[in-house]
Each structure stands twice: as C-alpha cells, then as structure tokens.
Amino acid sequence: MSMNRGGRPTSAQGGCSSDSPTFTGNRALVIEEPLLFEVGDVSKTGVDLDEPEVHEKRLGALERSGIGLPGLTEPEVMRHYVRLSQKNFAIDSGIYPLGSCTMKHNPRLNEKMARLPGFADVHPLQPQSSVQGALELIDTLAAWLLELTGMAGVAMSPKAGAHGEFCGMAAIKFAQRAKGDARSIVLVPESAHGTNPATAALLGYKVRDVPAREDGTVSPDAVKEALGPDVAAIMLTNPNTCGLFERDIVAIADAVHEAGAYFYCDGANFNAIVGKARPGDLGIDCMHINLHKTFSTPHGGGGPGSGPVVFSQALAPYAPVPYVVRNGEEFALVETSGAAEGAEPFGRQTAFHGQMGMFVRALAYMMSHGSDGLRQASEDAVLNANYVRAGLRDVMTQPFGDQVCMHEVLFDDSFLKDTGVTTLDFAKAMIDEGFHPMTMYFPLVVHGALLIEPTESESKASLDQFIAALRDLVRAAKGNDKERLTGAPHHAPWARLDETRAARQPVLRWTGDAPAEAAE
Ligand SMILES: *Cc1c(COP(=O)(O)O)cnc(C)c1O
C-alpha cells in the first residue's frame, strides 16, 4: 500500500500482482480496514446457535443470507472495531484544542458513577416510587445549576446546546404571545455560532445582524440601533466566540429590557466563568448550559450531549415539562406546568426527562470539584488559553489586538499572508504532529480563523510541546518547507478527503459497489 493522497486507498489484498508474494499492505498501526460486509461470509458465525430445528423455528422466514448480514467470528468483529477506534482521535489520546467545543478530560470517576445500576439500569417508564434516587439526582443537579447561574428555574430535558436554544427561544415566544405582544425579529451578533440564527429561523423569526466593534465585542450602541418594537430577543454568547468577555453585557441587557425584548445567552462558553460570574446577575433571561462542555460529560463521538436551560423568574413558568418536584422526602416528575394563570407554556420537548447518564456524570464532576474546584477549573482554562496566546503571539496574528482572552485564543490568517499556505493546510499539518486541529474558519467575522481552546486539562509540559510544534509549523510555512503543510497530513491513514462530497453525494447503504466507482 502506498500512502494515499486524497484517493481511495488500494485495498489491502488487491494491490499485488499474482506472481508477487501477498503482502497485507499494512504498516504498523496504519491498517487498511475493509467494511464488515467486505470481509463477512455467511458461512461464519460468532455465536453457537441452537439445534437447527429450534433455530429455524425461531428465525422463521428470516433467512440471514436473504437480508445480507455479514458472518464474522468474534475475533474478527473485535479487531474490526478496535482498529476503527485506533484510527480516531480522542481526548484520551492527545490534545484536542477545538475552540468553542471544550474538549476537556472526562474524569473516570464520573464514568464509574454513571454505571451504578441504580442509574444505568433504570427505565423512564418505571414507577416513580422505584426511581426515587434517580429523581433526587436530577433535582440535586438542577439545584447546582441554579446556584451556579443565579437563575430562578431550570429545564433539564433539552438534549444538547442547540436543543436548549430552541427551548429557551420557544419559552420567549410563548411568554410574548401570552402578553399579546408577538414579535418577529431576533438580534444575533455576527460572531455567533451558526446554531443561534438557525434556532431563531426555526421558530419563525427573522434574524438581524449586530456588527462587532474593533475590539471584537458587541457595543450597547450597536444593540440599541438594532432594537425596535418588533424585536423579540437578542441571542448573545458570553464569553463570545472570539474568546472575549462581553464587558458591556449589563448595559446591553438593560437596553434589551427597555425595548421590551428578552436576553437569551448562549452559555456554551460558561466553562470560562463558572464560580466567577453568574448569568443571573448580568441581566440574562435564559441560557443553555452544555453539560458536555462545561461539566466534562463526554461528547463528539464519546456520548450524547445535554443542554439544560436556566430561566429568570419571569420566563420560568414557560419552561417545558416535565420537571422534578420535591415533597418532603419524596420526588415526583410533574407533567403539568406550574405556569401562572393565563400562561401558555409550550409543553414537552423530549419524550422523557433528558439525558440521565449525562446528569450523573455532570453532578459527579461538580461534587468532586466542589465550588472552589469549579472556580479553579475556569481560572485554569483561562490561564492555559493565555499561556498559549503568550507562546504564539509573536509568530501568529490576533485579529483584535494583543488583549487578554478568556478560555480560548483566536488567531487570524494574516501571519500566513503571501506564504501560499492556508488555515486549512495549517490545521492538516497539526495532525502530522499528533494534535487534533483547532477550530478553523469560525467565527466567521475573522479571516481564516484559528480558534484554540486548550482547556484546564492540559499540563504546562503538554502546552509547551503544543506551542513548540505550532511555532515550528509557522517556521515551515514561512520558509522552504511549505510542502509539509500544503501536502499534509503526510502520516495519517487517510489524507485529504473531499470535504463536501460526503454531504452532497452521501452513500447511506452498502450495495456491494465501491462508493467511489459507483458515483463516477
Ligand atoms: C457547541 C456550541 C453550540 C451548540 O451546542 P451543541 O451542544 O453542539 O448543540 C452553540 N453555541 C456555541 C457557542 C457552541 O460552542
């Protein structure tokens, strides 16, 4: 096998002519992994089935060969999935500095807690009397979230950040409708995550951009300019996606409220301020919290998300059901809303109560850190981002000047000007150095953005290594070693994939034809 550049690799078995010895084509951990369907064979099985007549009776007309399931032995299946897992990059294998995504270490204690049978083996339709401990856990986690945010109510059921945005913005819509004050526009700063305008649009709002000022933050004047009697809400991220704290957030909240609108805060970056600032003190009406970012529950292939939404007193009655209430020593999931007379909450957002496994992990993270530990995690995340900034600022370029950042540091691509090397090349070259690339080309307000979030998980030694590797890549980009970047990755099992073909020509079902040939 040769290292492939952008094409489908020659198959492990197919690359040799008949008179040469058969090589595997594999090199160390760079192993060609065919699909299970390509190696399977109906005559093989990983399970010893019952006597033939029993087997036939059970399966009836369902013939295995008829539905095309591959037959494999247990070791073949094990090797297939272990090899696939080794091709992946994970927070457990190295630095994963994906800005805004907060790829922090997932403490194993949390995994242990989530696997306790009283949490892992419960079913959402079990009688509530038999899941009192699980309900108490949801209630306790809700109390921690309210304490940390200084808010009045919380909806636990949203299953990710974007789902939480929908929850909060729907509550705003219903609250305004109840007041007979339906409005049609949502303000979104240019630097916002794409889910913000998408959420507003999904709820039928028109999106109005708010420009950022020179220093990368939003000015109250720009917000005032954009406000009007038709504006339902602003969706603002703080710290923002440029890694900067919106220092005028209280003035912005005042202006928004004065115009009769609500303040939705995208709380994906809450991990920078936990224990330092409470959204409730900043004039925020509702905010989602990505448990899978701030509170370390696994994500990005490692597990589902969870996006509880905290509400101000005024909006809390519009939160979706169900929620947990405590009566003395008893806990109950309540299906009817506690909404005030005349209020019309939007009902249910998920089939059950939310992501139980993530609730357990998040609470384990909070309780094992304690409030001082959570504050320190935020401080260390900010310290690490600034350490990276200080280590790179003389060779890379910061779009909003050399200012202290929060939990992530943003560079633009002016340092690559006239080199012929792009942000994409730079990111691909990081793979060869053993790092997951940073977030690139986001936020959109910055040309060729490179957004680095090291998180508090990284030690000084690991940050030093990371900084040294990036400095060396800058040197290569500016010198005579550009191929190292423009041709990267040189050492990954697969090189540059077609970035859009998977979305434009998805192959969703194995038909026996190699997808590349089939599409031609
Ligand atoms: C991650 C993120 C979201 C979306 O959260 P999901 O849990 O991925 O749905 C929204 N806004 C910002 C700023 C984010 O970083």
Coordinates of N, CA, C and O in Angstrom, one line a residue, residues 157-278:
S157 N -34.7 18.9 30.4 CA -34.8 17.9 29.4 C -34.1 18.1 28.0 O -33.8 17.2 27.3
P158 N -33.7 19.4 27.7 CA -33.1 19.6 26.4 C -31.8 18.7 26.2 O -31.0 18.6 27.2
K159 N -31.6 18.2 25.1 CA -30.5 17.2 24.9 C -29.2 17.7 24.3 O -28.4 16.8 24.0
A160 N -29.1 18.9 24.1 CA -27.8 19.5 23.6 C -28.0 21.0 23.6 O -29.0 21.5 23.9
G161 N -26.9 21.7 23.3 CA -26.9 23.1 23.3 C -27.9 23.7 22.3 O -28.8 24.5 22.7
A162 N -27.9 23.2 21.1 CA -28.9 23.7 20.1 C -30.3 23.4 20.5 O -31.2 24.2 20.3
H163 N -30.5 22.3 21.1 CA -31.8 21.9 21.6 C -32.3 22.8 22.7 O -33.4 23.2 22.8
G164 N -31.3 23.2 23.5 CA -31.6 24.2 24.6 C -31.9 25.6 24.1 O -32.8 26.3 24.6
E165 N -31.2 26.0 23.0 CA -31.5 27.2 22.4 C -33.0 27.2 21.9 O -33.7 28.2 22.1
F166 N -33.4 26.1 21.3 CA -34.8 26.0 20.9 C -35.7 26.1 22.1 O -36.8 26.8 22.0
C167 N -35.4 25.5 23.1 CA -36.2 25.5 24.4 C -36.4 26.9 24.9 O -37.5 27.4 25.1
G168 N -35.2 27.6 25.0 CA -35.3 29.0 25.6 C -36.0 30.0 24.7 O -36.8 30.8 25.2
M169 N -35.7 29.9 23.4 CA -36.3 30.8 22.5 C -37.8 30.5 22.3 O -38.6 31.4 22.1
A170 N -38.2 29.2 22.5 CA -39.6 28.9 22.4 C -40.3 29.5 23.6 O -41.5 30.0 23.6
A171 N -39.7 29.4 24.8 CA -40.3 30.0 26.0 C -40.5 31.5 25.9 O -41.5 32.0 26.3
I172 N -39.5 32.1 25.2 CA -39.6 33.6 25.0 C -40.8 33.8 24.1 O -41.6 34.7 24.3
K173 N -40.9 33.0 23.1 CA -42.0 33.2 22.1 C -43.4 33.0 22.8 O -44.3 33.9 22.6
F174 N -43.5 32.0 23.6 CA -44.8 31.8 24.3 C -45.0 32.9 25.4 O -46.2 33.3 25.6
A175 N -44.0 33.4 26.0 CA -44.2 34.4 27.0 C -44.7 35.7 26.3 O -45.6 36.3 26.9
Q176 N -44.1 36.0 25.2 CA -44.6 37.2 24.5 C -46.0 37.0 23.9 O -46.8 37.9 24.0
R177 N -46.3 35.8 23.5 CA -47.6 35.6 22.9 C -48.6 35.7 24.1 O -49.7 36.3 23.8
A178 N -48.3 35.2 25.3 CA -49.2 35.3 26.4 C -49.5 36.8 26.7 O -50.6 37.1 27.2
K179 N -48.5 37.6 26.5 CA -48.7 39.1 26.8 C -49.4 39.8 25.6 O -49.6 41.0 25.7
G180 N -49.7 39.0 24.6 CA -50.3 39.6 23.4 C -49.4 40.5 22.7 O -49.7 41.5 22.0
D181 N -48.0 40.2 22.8 CA -47.0 41.0 22.2 C -46.1 40.2 21.3 O -44.9 40.1 21.5
A182 N -46.7 39.6 20.3 CA -45.9 38.7 19.4 C -44.9 39.6 18.6 O -45.3 40.6 18.1
R183 N -43.7 39.2 18.5 CA -42.7 40.0 17.8 C -42.0 39.1 16.8 O -42.0 37.9 16.9
S184 N -41.3 39.7 15.8 CA -40.9 38.9 14.7 C -39.3 38.9 14.4 O -38.9 38.2 13.6
I185 N -38.6 39.7 15.2 CA -37.1 39.7 14.9 C -36.3 39.3 16.1 O -36.6 39.6 17.2
V186 N -35.2 38.6 15.8 CA -34.2 38.3 16.8 C -32.8 38.8 16.4 O -32.4 38.7 15.2
L187 N -32.2 39.5 17.3 CA -30.9 40.1 17.0 C -29.8 39.0 17.3 O -29.8 38.4 18.4
V188 N -28.9 38.9 16.4 CA -27.8 37.9 16.6 C -26.5 38.6 16.1 O -26.3 39.1 15.0
P189 N -25.5 38.7 17.0 CA -24.2 39.3 16.6 C -23.5 38.5 15.5 O -23.7 37.2 15.4
E190 N -22.7 39.1 14.7 CA -22.1 38.5 13.5 C -21.2 37.3 14.0 O -21.0 36.4 13.2
S191 N -20.6 37.4 15.2 CA -19.7 36.3 15.6 C -20.4 35.1 16.1 O -19.7 34.1 16.5
A192 N -21.7 35.1 16.1 CA -22.4 34.0 16.8 C -22.2 32.6 16.1 O -21.9 32.5 14.9
H193 N -22.4 31.6 16.9 CA -22.4 30.2 16.5 C -23.6 30.0 15.5 O -24.6 30.6 15.7
G194 N -23.4 29.2 14.5 CA -24.5 29.1 13.5 C -25.8 28.6 14.0 O -26.8 28.8 13.4
T195 N -25.7 27.9 15.2 CA -27.0 27.4 15.7 C -27.9 28.5 16.2 O -29.1 28.4 16.2
N196 N -27.3 29.7 16.5 CA -28.2 30.8 17.0 C -29.1 31.3 15.9 O -30.4 31.3 16.1
P197 N -28.6 31.8 14.8 CA -29.6 32.2 13.7 C -30.5 31.0 13.3 O -31.6 31.2 12.9
A198 N -30.0 29.8 13.3 CA -30.8 28.6 12.9 C -31.9 28.4 13.8 O -33.1 28.2 13.4
T199 N -31.7 28.6 15.1 CA -32.7 28.4 16.1 C -33.8 29.5 15.9 O -35.0 29.2 15.9
A200 N -33.4 30.7 15.7 CA -34.3 31.8 15.6 C -35.2 31.6 14.3 O -36.4 31.7 14.3
A201 N -34.5 31.2 13.2 CA -35.3 30.9 12.0 C -36.2 29.8 12.1 O -37.4 29.8 11.6
L202 N -35.8 28.7 12.9 CA -36.7 27.6 13.0 C -38.0 28.0 13.8 O -39.0 27.4 13.5
L203 N -37.9 29.0 14.6 CA -39.1 29.4 15.4 C -39.8 30.5 14.6 O -40.8 31.1 15.1
G204 N -39.4 30.8 13.4 CA -40.2 31.7 12.5 C -39.7 33.1 12.7 O -40.4 34.0 12.2
Y205 N -38.6 33.4 13.3 CA -38.1 34.8 13.5 C -37.3 35.2 12.3 O -36.6 34.3 11.7
K206 N -37.2 36.4 12.0 CA -36.2 37.0 11.1 C -35.0 37.4 11.9 O -35.1 37.8 13.0
V207 N -33.8 37.1 11.3 CA -32.6 37.4 12.0 C -32.0 38.7 11.6 O -31.9 39.0 10.4
R208 N -31.7 39.6 12.6 CA -31.0 40.9 12.3 C -29.6 40.8 12.9 O -29.4 40.6 14.1
D209 N -28.6 41.0 12.0 CA -27.2 41.0 12.5 C -26.8 42.2 13.3 O -27.3 43.3 13.1
V210 N -26.0 42.0 14.3 CA -25.4 43.1 15.1 C -23.9 43.0 14.8 O -23.3 42.0 15.1
P211 N -23.3 44.1 14.3 CA -21.9 44.1 14.0 C -21.1 44.1 15.3 O -21.5 44.7 16.3
A212 N -19.9 43.6 15.2 CA -18.9 43.7 16.3 C -18.1 45.0 16.1 O -17.9 45.5 15.0
R213 N -17.6 45.5 17.3 CA -16.7 46.7 17.1 C -15.3 46.2 17.0 O -15.0 45.0 17.1
E214 N -14.4 47.2 16.8 CA -13.0 47.0 16.6 C -12.4 45.9 17.5 O -11.5 45.1 17.1
D215 N -12.8 45.9 18.8 CA -12.1 45.0 19.7 C -12.7 43.6 19.8 O -12.4 42.8 20.7
G216 N -13.7 43.4 18.9 CA -14.2 42.0 18.9 C -15.5 41.8 19.8 O -16.0 40.7 19.8
T217 N -15.9 42.8 20.5 CA -17.1 42.7 21.4 C -18.2 43.5 20.8 O -18.1 44.2 19.8
V218 N -19.4 43.3 21.4 CA -20.6 44.0 20.9 C -20.8 45.3 21.7 O -20.7 45.2 23.0
S219 N -21.1 46.4 21.1 CA -21.3 47.6 21.8 C -22.8 47.8 22.1 O -23.6 47.5 21.3
P220 N -23.1 48.4 23.3 CA -24.5 48.7 23.6 C -25.2 49.6 22.5 O -26.3 49.5 22.2
D221 N -24.4 50.5 22.0 CA -24.9 51.4 21.0 C -25.4 50.6 19.7 O -26.4 50.9 19.2
A222 N -24.6 49.6 19.3 CA -25.0 48.9 18.1 C -26.3 48.1 18.4 O -27.1 47.9 17.6
V223 N -26.4 47.6 19.7 CA -27.6 46.9 20.0 C -28.8 47.8 20.0 O -29.9 47.5 19.5
K224 N -28.6 49.0 20.6 CA -29.7 50.0 20.7 C -30.2 50.3 19.3 O -31.4 50.5 19.0
E225 N -29.2 50.5 18.4 CA -29.5 50.8 17.0 C -30.4 49.7 16.4 O -31.3 50.0 15.6
A226 N -30.1 48.5 16.7 CA -30.9 47.4 16.1 C -32.2 47.1 16.8 O -33.0 46.4 16.2
L227 N -32.4 47.6 18.0 CA -33.6 47.3 18.7 C -34.8 48.0 18.1 O -34.6 49.1 17.5
G228 N -36.0 47.5 18.4 CA -37.2 48.2 17.9 C -38.4 47.4 18.5 O -38.2 46.4 19.1
P229 N -39.6 47.9 18.3 CA -40.8 47.3 18.8 C -41.0 45.9 18.3 O -41.8 45.1 18.9
D230 N -40.4 45.5 17.1 CA -40.6 44.2 16.6 C -39.5 43.2 17.1 O -39.6 42.0 16.7
V231 N -38.6 43.6 17.9 CA -37.5 42.7 18.3 C -37.9 41.9 19.5 O -38.3 42.5 20.5
A232 N -37.9 40.6 19.3 CA -38.3 39.7 20.4 C -37.2 39.5 21.4 O -37.5 39.3 22.6
A233 N -36.0 39.3 20.9 CA -34.9 38.9 21.8 C -33.6 39.2 21.1 O -33.5 39.4 19.9
I234 N -32.5 39.2 21.9 CA -31.1 39.1 21.4 C -30.6 37.8 21.8 O -30.9 37.2 22.9
M235 N -29.8 37.1 21.0 CA -29.1 35.9 21.4 C -27.6 36.3 21.4 O -27.0 36.6 20.3
L236 N -27.0 36.3 22.6 CA -25.6 36.7 22.7 C -24.8 35.7 23.4 O -25.3 35.0 24.4
T237 N -23.6 35.4 23.0 CA -22.7 34.4 23.6 C -21.7 35.2 24.5 O -21.1 36.1 24.1
N238 N -21.6 34.7 25.8 CA -20.6 35.4 26.6 C -20.0 34.4 27.6 O -20.7 33.7 28.3
P239 N -18.6 34.3 27.6 CA -17.7 34.9 26.7 C -18.0 34.6 25.2 O -18.5 33.5 24.9
N240 N -17.7 35.5 24.3 CA -18.1 35.4 22.9 C -17.2 34.4 22.2 O -16.3 33.9 22.7
T241 N -17.6 34.1 20.9 CA -16.8 33.1 20.2 C -15.5 33.6 19.7 O -14.7 32.9 19.1
C242 N -15.1 34.9 20.0 CA -13.8 35.3 19.8 C -12.9 35.1 21.1 O -11.8 35.5 21.2
G243 N -13.5 34.5 22.1 CA -12.8 34.2 23.3 C -12.7 35.5 24.2 O -11.9 35.5 25.1
L244 N -13.6 36.4 24.0 CA -13.6 37.7 24.8 C -14.8 37.8 25.6 O -15.9 37.5 25.2
F245 N -14.7 38.4 26.8 CA -15.8 38.7 27.7 C -16.5 39.9 27.2 O -15.9 41.0 27.0
E246 N -17.8 39.8 27.1 CA -18.6 41.0 26.6 C -18.8 41.9 27.8 O -19.6 41.8 28.7
R247 N -17.9 42.9 27.9 CA -17.8 43.7 29.2 C -19.0 44.6 29.4 O -19.2 45.0 30.5
D248 N -19.7 44.9 28.3 CA -20.8 45.8 28.4 C -22.2 45.0 28.5 O -23.2 45.5 28.2
I249 N -22.1 43.8 28.9 CA -23.2 42.9 28.9 C -24.4 43.5 29.8 O -25.6 43.4 29.4
V250 N -24.1 44.1 30.9 CA -25.2 44.6 31.7 C -25.9 45.8 31.0 O -27.2 45.9 31.0
A251 N -25.1 46.7 30.3 CA -25.7 47.8 29.6 C -26.6 47.2 28.4 O -27.6 47.7 28.1
I252 N -26.1 46.2 27.8 CA -26.8 45.5 26.7 C -28.1 45.0 27.2 O -29.2 45.2 26.6
A253 N -28.1 44.3 28.4 CA -29.3 43.7 28.9 C -30.3 44.8 29.3 O -31.5 44.6 29.0
D254 N -29.8 45.9 29.8 CA -30.7 47.0 30.2 C -31.4 47.5 28.9 O -32.6 47.7 28.9
A255 N -30.6 47.7 27.8 CA -31.2 48.3 26.6 C -32.3 47.3 26.0 O -33.3 47.7 25.6
V256 N -31.9 46.0 26.1 CA -32.8 45.0 25.6 C -34.2 45.0 26.3 O -35.2 45.0 25.8
H257 N -34.1 45.0 27.7 CA -35.3 45.0 28.5 C -36.1 46.3 28.3 O -37.3 46.2 28.3
E258 N -35.4 47.4 28.2 CA -36.1 48.7 28.0 C -37.0 48.6 26.7 O -38.0 49.2 26.6
A259 N -36.5 47.8 25.7 CA -37.2 47.7 24.4 C -38.3 46.6 24.5 O -38.9 46.3 23.5
G260 N -38.5 46.1 25.7 CA -39.5 45.0 25.8 C -39.1 43.7 25.3 O -39.9 42.8 25.0
A261 N -37.8 43.5 25.0 CA -37.3 42.2 24.5 C -36.6 41.4 25.6 O -36.4 41.9 26.7
Y262 N -36.3 40.1 25.2 CA -35.7 39.2 26.2 C -34.2 39.0 25.8 O -33.8 39.2 24.6
F263 N -33.4 38.6 26.8 CA -32.0 38.4 26.6 C -31.7 36.9 26.7 O -31.7 36.3 27.8
Y264 N -31.5 36.2 25.5 CA -31.1 34.8 25.5 C -29.5 34.8 25.5 O -28.9 35.4 24.6
C265 N -28.9 34.1 26.4 CA -27.5 34.0 26.4 C -27.1 32.5 26.0 O -27.6 31.6 26.5
D266 N -26.3 32.5 24.9 CA -25.7 31.2 24.5 C -24.6 30.8 25.6 O -23.6 31.5 25.6
G267 N -24.9 29.8 26.4 CA -24.0 29.5 27.5 C -22.9 28.5 27.2 O -22.3 27.9 28.1
A268 N -22.6 28.3 25.9 CA -21.6 27.2 25.6 C -20.3 27.5 26.2 O -19.5 26.6 26.4
N269 N -20.0 28.8 26.4 CA -18.7 29.1 27.0 C -18.7 29.4 28.5 O -17.8 30.0 29.0
F270 N -19.8 28.9 29.1 CA -19.9 29.1 30.6 C -18.7 28.5 31.3 O -18.3 29.0 32.4
N271 N -18.0 27.6 30.7 CA -16.8 27.0 31.4 C -15.7 28.0 31.7 O -14.8 27.7 32.5
A272 N -15.8 29.2 31.1 CA -14.8 30.2 31.4 C -15.1 31.0 32.6 O -14.2 31.7 33.2
I273 N -16.4 31.0 33.0 CA -16.8 31.9 34.1 C -17.5 31.2 35.3 O -17.9 31.9 36.2
V274 N -17.5 29.9 35.3 CA -18.2 29.2 36.4 C -17.5 29.6 37.8 O -16.3 29.6 37.9
G275 N -18.3 30.1 38.7 CA -17.7 30.5 40.0 C -17.2 31.9 40.0 O -16.7 32.4 41.0
K276 N -17.2 32.5 38.8 CA -16.6 33.9 38.7 C -17.7 34.9 38.5 O -17.7 36.0 39.1
A277 N -18.7 34.6 37.6 CA -19.8 35.5 37.3 C -21.0 34.7 37.1 O -21.0 33.6 36.6
R278 N -22.2 35.2 37.6 CA -23.4 34.5 37.5 C -24.3 35.1 36.4 O -24.6 36.4 36.5

